Amino acid sequence: MKPGGATVQRLAAFAAVLCGWTLLSWALHSPRLELFPTPWQVAIRMAELARTELGGDIVASIAEAFGGWVIGAVLGILVGALIGRVTLARLLLRPVIDFLRFISPLAWVPLAILWFGIGYWSKASIIVLISFFTVVVNTAHGMSTIDADTAKAGRSLRLGWSQRLEVVLMSAMPDILVGLRYALGAAWGGVVLSELVAGDTGLGALEIYGGQSFDVAQIMVGMVVLAVLGYAANRGFMALQRRLFPWIVANWAP
């Protein structure tokens, strides 16, 4: 592909989406209630909200998503490494992880509210759970499927404990990165889910207030901003991965 070809394709796809959105909005137009506003109407509403609460809601959602993701990722890597490399930990922890990870994140929200109240931690804790279960499964898989010759090579070369740990981590890194990336995407969905139920700030709360006032454009502003932030986070993660681990090919093309 020629330089800039991918950018042209993305812009063309974006333009096609806007055109389709506009045509569908016109087709569904109701004289009594704007149930499907055009992109232009959403842009106007976004500009209005930008002068009031939109900036604060964006900051709140970013803080909850990234804070919960980081904590969940660290815990997931640690526990996943134990499950993948230590037989006793695998026997004790894996059944518990497999049991708990099938509980819907929404089911944890009432407990989070009771434990932490309405605020940052009640929402971030949901993101911690979502990220933890995603990362721990991928990390455990990566750690448990390390080639036996790789582990033996570290021992035969009489590498130190830290050096052998580095060899193991680098061998499992493709699976760990997949888990981190999927967890980052899930974090954005989780933060809105938690804000819809237990939040007074954030993009989820913005959408709830829009629904209560029949302001469909405001709901779509929250959706669009969420999509942009999630896309930017994903692209940033891929760029960081290429810089730090250039030998690992990302699953999706840049």
CSV table of N, CA and C in Angstrom, one decimal, residues 161-227:
chain,number,residue,atom,x,y,z
A,161,TRP,N,18.0,-15.3,39.1
A,161,TRP,CA,16.5,-15.3,39.2
A,161,TRP,C,15.9,-14.2,38.4
A,162,SER,N,16.4,-13.0,38.4
A,162,SER,CA,15.8,-11.9,37.7
A,162,SER,C,15.9,-12.1,36.2
A,163,GLN,N,17.0,-12.7,35.7
A,163,GLN,CA,17.2,-12.9,34.3
A,163,GLN,C,16.3,-14.0,33.8
A,164,ARG,N,16.1,-15.1,34.6
A,164,ARG,CA,15.2,-16.1,34.2
A,164,ARG,C,13.7,-15.6,34.2
A,165,LEU,N,13.4,-14.7,35.1
A,165,LEU,CA,12.1,-14.1,35.1
A,165,LEU,C,11.9,-13.3,33.9
A,166,GLU,N,12.9,-12.5,33.5
A,166,GLU,CA,12.8,-11.7,32.2
A,166,GLU,C,12.6,-12.6,31.0
A,167,VAL,N,13.3,-13.8,31.0
A,167,VAL,CA,13.1,-14.7,29.8
A,167,VAL,C,11.7,-15.2,29.8
A,168,VAL,N,11.1,-15.6,30.9
A,168,VAL,CA,9.8,-16.1,31.0
A,168,VAL,C,8.8,-15.0,30.6
A,169,LEU,N,8.9,-13.8,31.1
A,169,LEU,CA,8.0,-12.7,30.8
A,169,LEU,C,8.0,-12.4,29.3
A,170,MET,N,9.2,-12.3,28.7
A,170,MET,CA,9.3,-12.0,27.3
A,170,MET,C,8.7,-13.1,26.4
A,171,SER,N,8.8,-14.4,26.9
A,171,SER,CA,8.2,-15.5,26.1
A,171,SER,C,6.7,-15.4,26.2
A,172,ALA,N,6.1,-15.0,27.3
A,172,ALA,CA,4.7,-14.9,27.5
A,172,ALA,C,4.1,-13.5,27.1
A,173,MET,N,5.0,-12.6,26.7
A,173,MET,CA,4.6,-11.2,26.4
A,173,MET,C,3.5,-11.1,25.3
A,174,PRO,N,3.5,-11.9,24.2
A,174,PRO,CA,2.4,-11.8,23.2
A,174,PRO,C,1.1,-12.0,23.9
A,175,ASP,N,0.9,-13.0,24.7
A,175,ASP,CA,-0.4,-13.3,25.3
A,175,ASP,C,-0.7,-12.2,26.3
A,176,ILE,N,0.3,-11.7,27.1
A,176,ILE,CA,0.0,-10.6,28.1
A,176,ILE,C,-0.5,-9.4,27.4
A,177,LEU,N,0.2,-9.0,26.2
A,177,LEU,CA,-0.2,-7.8,25.5
A,177,LEU,C,-1.6,-7.9,25.0
A,178,VAL,N,-2.0,-9.1,24.5
A,178,VAL,CA,-3.4,-9.3,24.0
A,178,VAL,C,-4.4,-9.1,25.1
A,179,GLY,N,-4.1,-9.6,26.3
A,179,GLY,CA,-4.9,-9.4,27.4
A,179,GLY,C,-5.0,-8.0,27.8
A,180,LEU,N,-3.9,-7.3,27.8
A,180,LEU,CA,-3.9,-5.9,28.2
A,180,LEU,C,-4.7,-5.0,27.2
A,181,ARG,N,-4.6,-5.3,25.9
A,181,ARG,CA,-5.3,-4.6,24.9
A,181,ARG,C,-6.8,-4.8,25.0
A,182,TYR,N,-7.2,-6.1,25.1
A,182,TYR,CA,-8.6,-6.4,25.2
A,182,TYR,C,-9.2,-5.8,26.5
A,183,ALA,N,-8.4,-5.8,27.6
A,183,ALA,CA,-8.9,-5.2,28.8
A,183,ALA,C,-9.1,-3.7,28.7
A,184,LEU,N,-8.2,-3.1,28.0
A,184,LEU,CA,-8.3,-1.6,27.8
A,184,LEU,C,-9.6,-1.3,27.0
A,185,GLY,N,-9.9,-2.1,26.0
A,185,GLY,CA,-11.2,-1.9,25.3
A,185,GLY,C,-12.4,-2.2,26.2
A,186,ALA,N,-12.3,-3.2,27.0
A,186,ALA,CA,-13.4,-3.6,27.9
A,186,ALA,C,-13.6,-2.5,28.9
A,187,ALA,N,-12.5,-1.9,29.3
A,187,ALA,CA,-12.6,-0.9,30.4
A,187,ALA,C,-13.5,0.3,30.0
A,188,TRP,N,-13.4,0.7,28.7
A,188,TRP,CA,-14.3,1.8,28.3
A,188,TRP,C,-15.8,1.4,28.3
A,189,GLY,N,-16.1,0.2,28.0
A,189,GLY,CA,-17.5,-0.2,28.1
A,189,GLY,C,-17.9,-0.3,29.5
A,190,GLY,N,-17.0,-0.8,30.4
A,190,GLY,CA,-17.3,-1.0,31.8
A,190,GLY,C,-17.4,0.4,32.5
A,191,VAL,N,-16.7,1.4,32.1
A,191,VAL,CA,-16.8,2.6,32.8
A,191,VAL,C,-18.1,3.3,32.6
A,192,VAL,N,-18.6,3.2,31.4
A,192,VAL,CA,-20.0,3.7,31.1
A,192,VAL,C,-21.0,2.9,31.8
A,193,LEU,N,-20.9,1.6,31.8
A,193,LEU,CA,-21.8,0.7,32.5
A,193,LEU,C,-21.9,1.1,34.0
A,194,SER,N,-20.8,1.3,34.6
A,194,SER,CA,-20.8,1.7,36.0
A,194,SER,C,-21.3,3.1,36.3
A,195,GLU,N,-21.1,4.0,35.3
A,195,GLU,CA,-21.6,5.4,35.5
A,195,GLU,C,-23.1,5.4,35.3
A,196,LEU,N,-23.6,4.6,34.4
A,196,LEU,CA,-25.0,4.5,34.2
A,196,LEU,C,-25.8,4.2,35.5
A,197,VAL,N,-25.2,3.4,36.3
A,197,VAL,CA,-25.8,2.9,37.5
A,197,VAL,C,-25.4,3.6,38.8
A,198,ALA,N,-24.1,3.9,38.8
A,198,ALA,CA,-23.5,4.4,40.1
A,198,ALA,C,-22.8,5.7,39.9
A,199,GLY,N,-23.1,6.5,39.0
A,199,GLY,CA,-22.3,7.7,38.7
A,199,GLY,C,-23.2,9.0,38.7
A,200,ASP,N,-22.6,10.1,39.1
A,200,ASP,CA,-23.2,11.4,38.9
A,200,ASP,C,-22.3,12.2,38.0
A,201,THR,N,-21.1,11.7,37.6
A,201,THR,CA,-20.3,12.4,36.6
A,201,THR,C,-19.8,11.3,35.6
A,202,GLY,N,-19.2,11.8,34.5
A,202,GLY,CA,-18.7,10.9,33.5
A,202,GLY,C,-19.6,10.8,32.3
A,203,LEU,N,-19.1,10.2,31.3
A,203,LEU,CA,-19.9,10.1,30.0
A,203,LEU,C,-21.2,9.3,30.2
A,204,GLY,N,-21.1,8.2,31.0
A,204,GLY,CA,-22.3,7.4,31.3
A,204,GLY,C,-23.4,8.3,31.9
A,205,ALA,N,-23.0,9.1,32.9
A,205,ALA,CA,-24.0,10.0,33.6
A,205,ALA,C,-24.5,11.0,32.6
A,206,LEU,N,-23.7,11.5,31.7
A,206,LEU,CA,-24.1,12.4,30.7
A,206,LEU,C,-25.2,11.8,29.8
A,207,GLU,N,-25.0,10.6,29.5
A,207,GLU,CA,-26.0,9.9,28.6
A,207,GLU,C,-27.3,9.7,29.4
A,208,ILE,N,-27.2,9.3,30.7
A,208,ILE,CA,-28.4,9.2,31.5
A,208,ILE,C,-29.2,10.5,31.6
A,209,TYR,N,-28.5,11.6,31.9
A,209,TYR,CA,-29.2,12.9,32.0
A,209,TYR,C,-29.8,13.2,30.6
A,210,GLY,N,-29.2,12.9,29.5
A,210,GLY,CA,-29.8,13.1,28.2
A,210,GLY,C,-31.0,12.3,28.0
A,211,GLY,N,-31.0,11.0,28.5
A,211,GLY,CA,-32.2,10.2,28.3
A,211,GLY,C,-33.4,10.7,29.2
A,212,GLN,N,-33.1,11.2,30.4
A,212,GLN,CA,-34.1,11.7,31.3
A,212,GLN,C,-34.8,13.0,30.7
A,213,SER,N,-34.0,13.7,29.9
A,213,SER,CA,-34.6,15.0,29.4
A,213,SER,C,-34.9,14.8,27.9
A,214,PHE,N,-35.0,13.5,27.4
A,214,PHE,CA,-35.3,13.2,26.0
A,214,PHE,C,-34.4,14.0,25.0
A,215,ASP,N,-33.1,14.2,25.4
A,215,ASP,CA,-32.1,14.8,24.6
A,215,ASP,C,-31.3,13.8,23.9
A,216,VAL,N,-31.7,13.3,22.8
A,216,VAL,CA,-31.0,12.2,22.1
A,216,VAL,C,-29.7,12.7,21.6
A,217,ALA,N,-29.6,14.0,21.2
A,217,ALA,CA,-28.3,14.5,20.7
A,217,ALA,C,-27.3,14.4,21.8
A,218,GLN,N,-27.7,14.7,23.1
A,218,GLN,CA,-26.7,14.6,24.2
A,218,GLN,C,-26.3,13.1,24.4
A,219,ILE,N,-27.2,12.2,24.3
A,219,ILE,CA,-26.8,10.8,24.4
A,219,ILE,C,-25.8,10.4,23.3
A,220,MET,N,-26.0,10.9,22.1
A,220,MET,CA,-25.1,10.6,21.0
A,220,MET,C,-23.7,11.3,21.2
A,221,VAL,N,-23.7,12.4,21.8
A,221,VAL,CA,-22.5,13.1,22.1
A,221,VAL,C,-21.6,12.2,23.0
A,222,GLY,N,-22.3,11.6,24.1
A,222,GLY,CA,-21.5,10.7,24.9
A,222,GLY,C,-21.0,9.5,24.2
A,223,MET,N,-21.8,8.9,23.3
A,223,MET,CA,-21.4,7.8,22.5
A,223,MET,C,-20.2,8.1,21.6
A,224,VAL,N,-20.3,9.2,20.9
A,224,VAL,CA,-19.3,9.6,20.0
A,224,VAL,C,-18.0,9.9,20.7
A,225,VAL,N,-18.0,10.6,21.8
A,225,VAL,CA,-16.8,10.9,22.6
A,225,VAL,C,-16.2,9.6,23.1
A,226,LEU,N,-17.1,8.7,23.6
A,226,LEU,CA,-16.6,7.4,24.1
A,226,LEU,C,-15.8,6.7,23.0
A,227,ALA,N,-16.4,6.7,21.8
A,227,ALA,CA,-15.8,6.0,20.7
A,227,ALA,C,-14.4,6.6,20.3
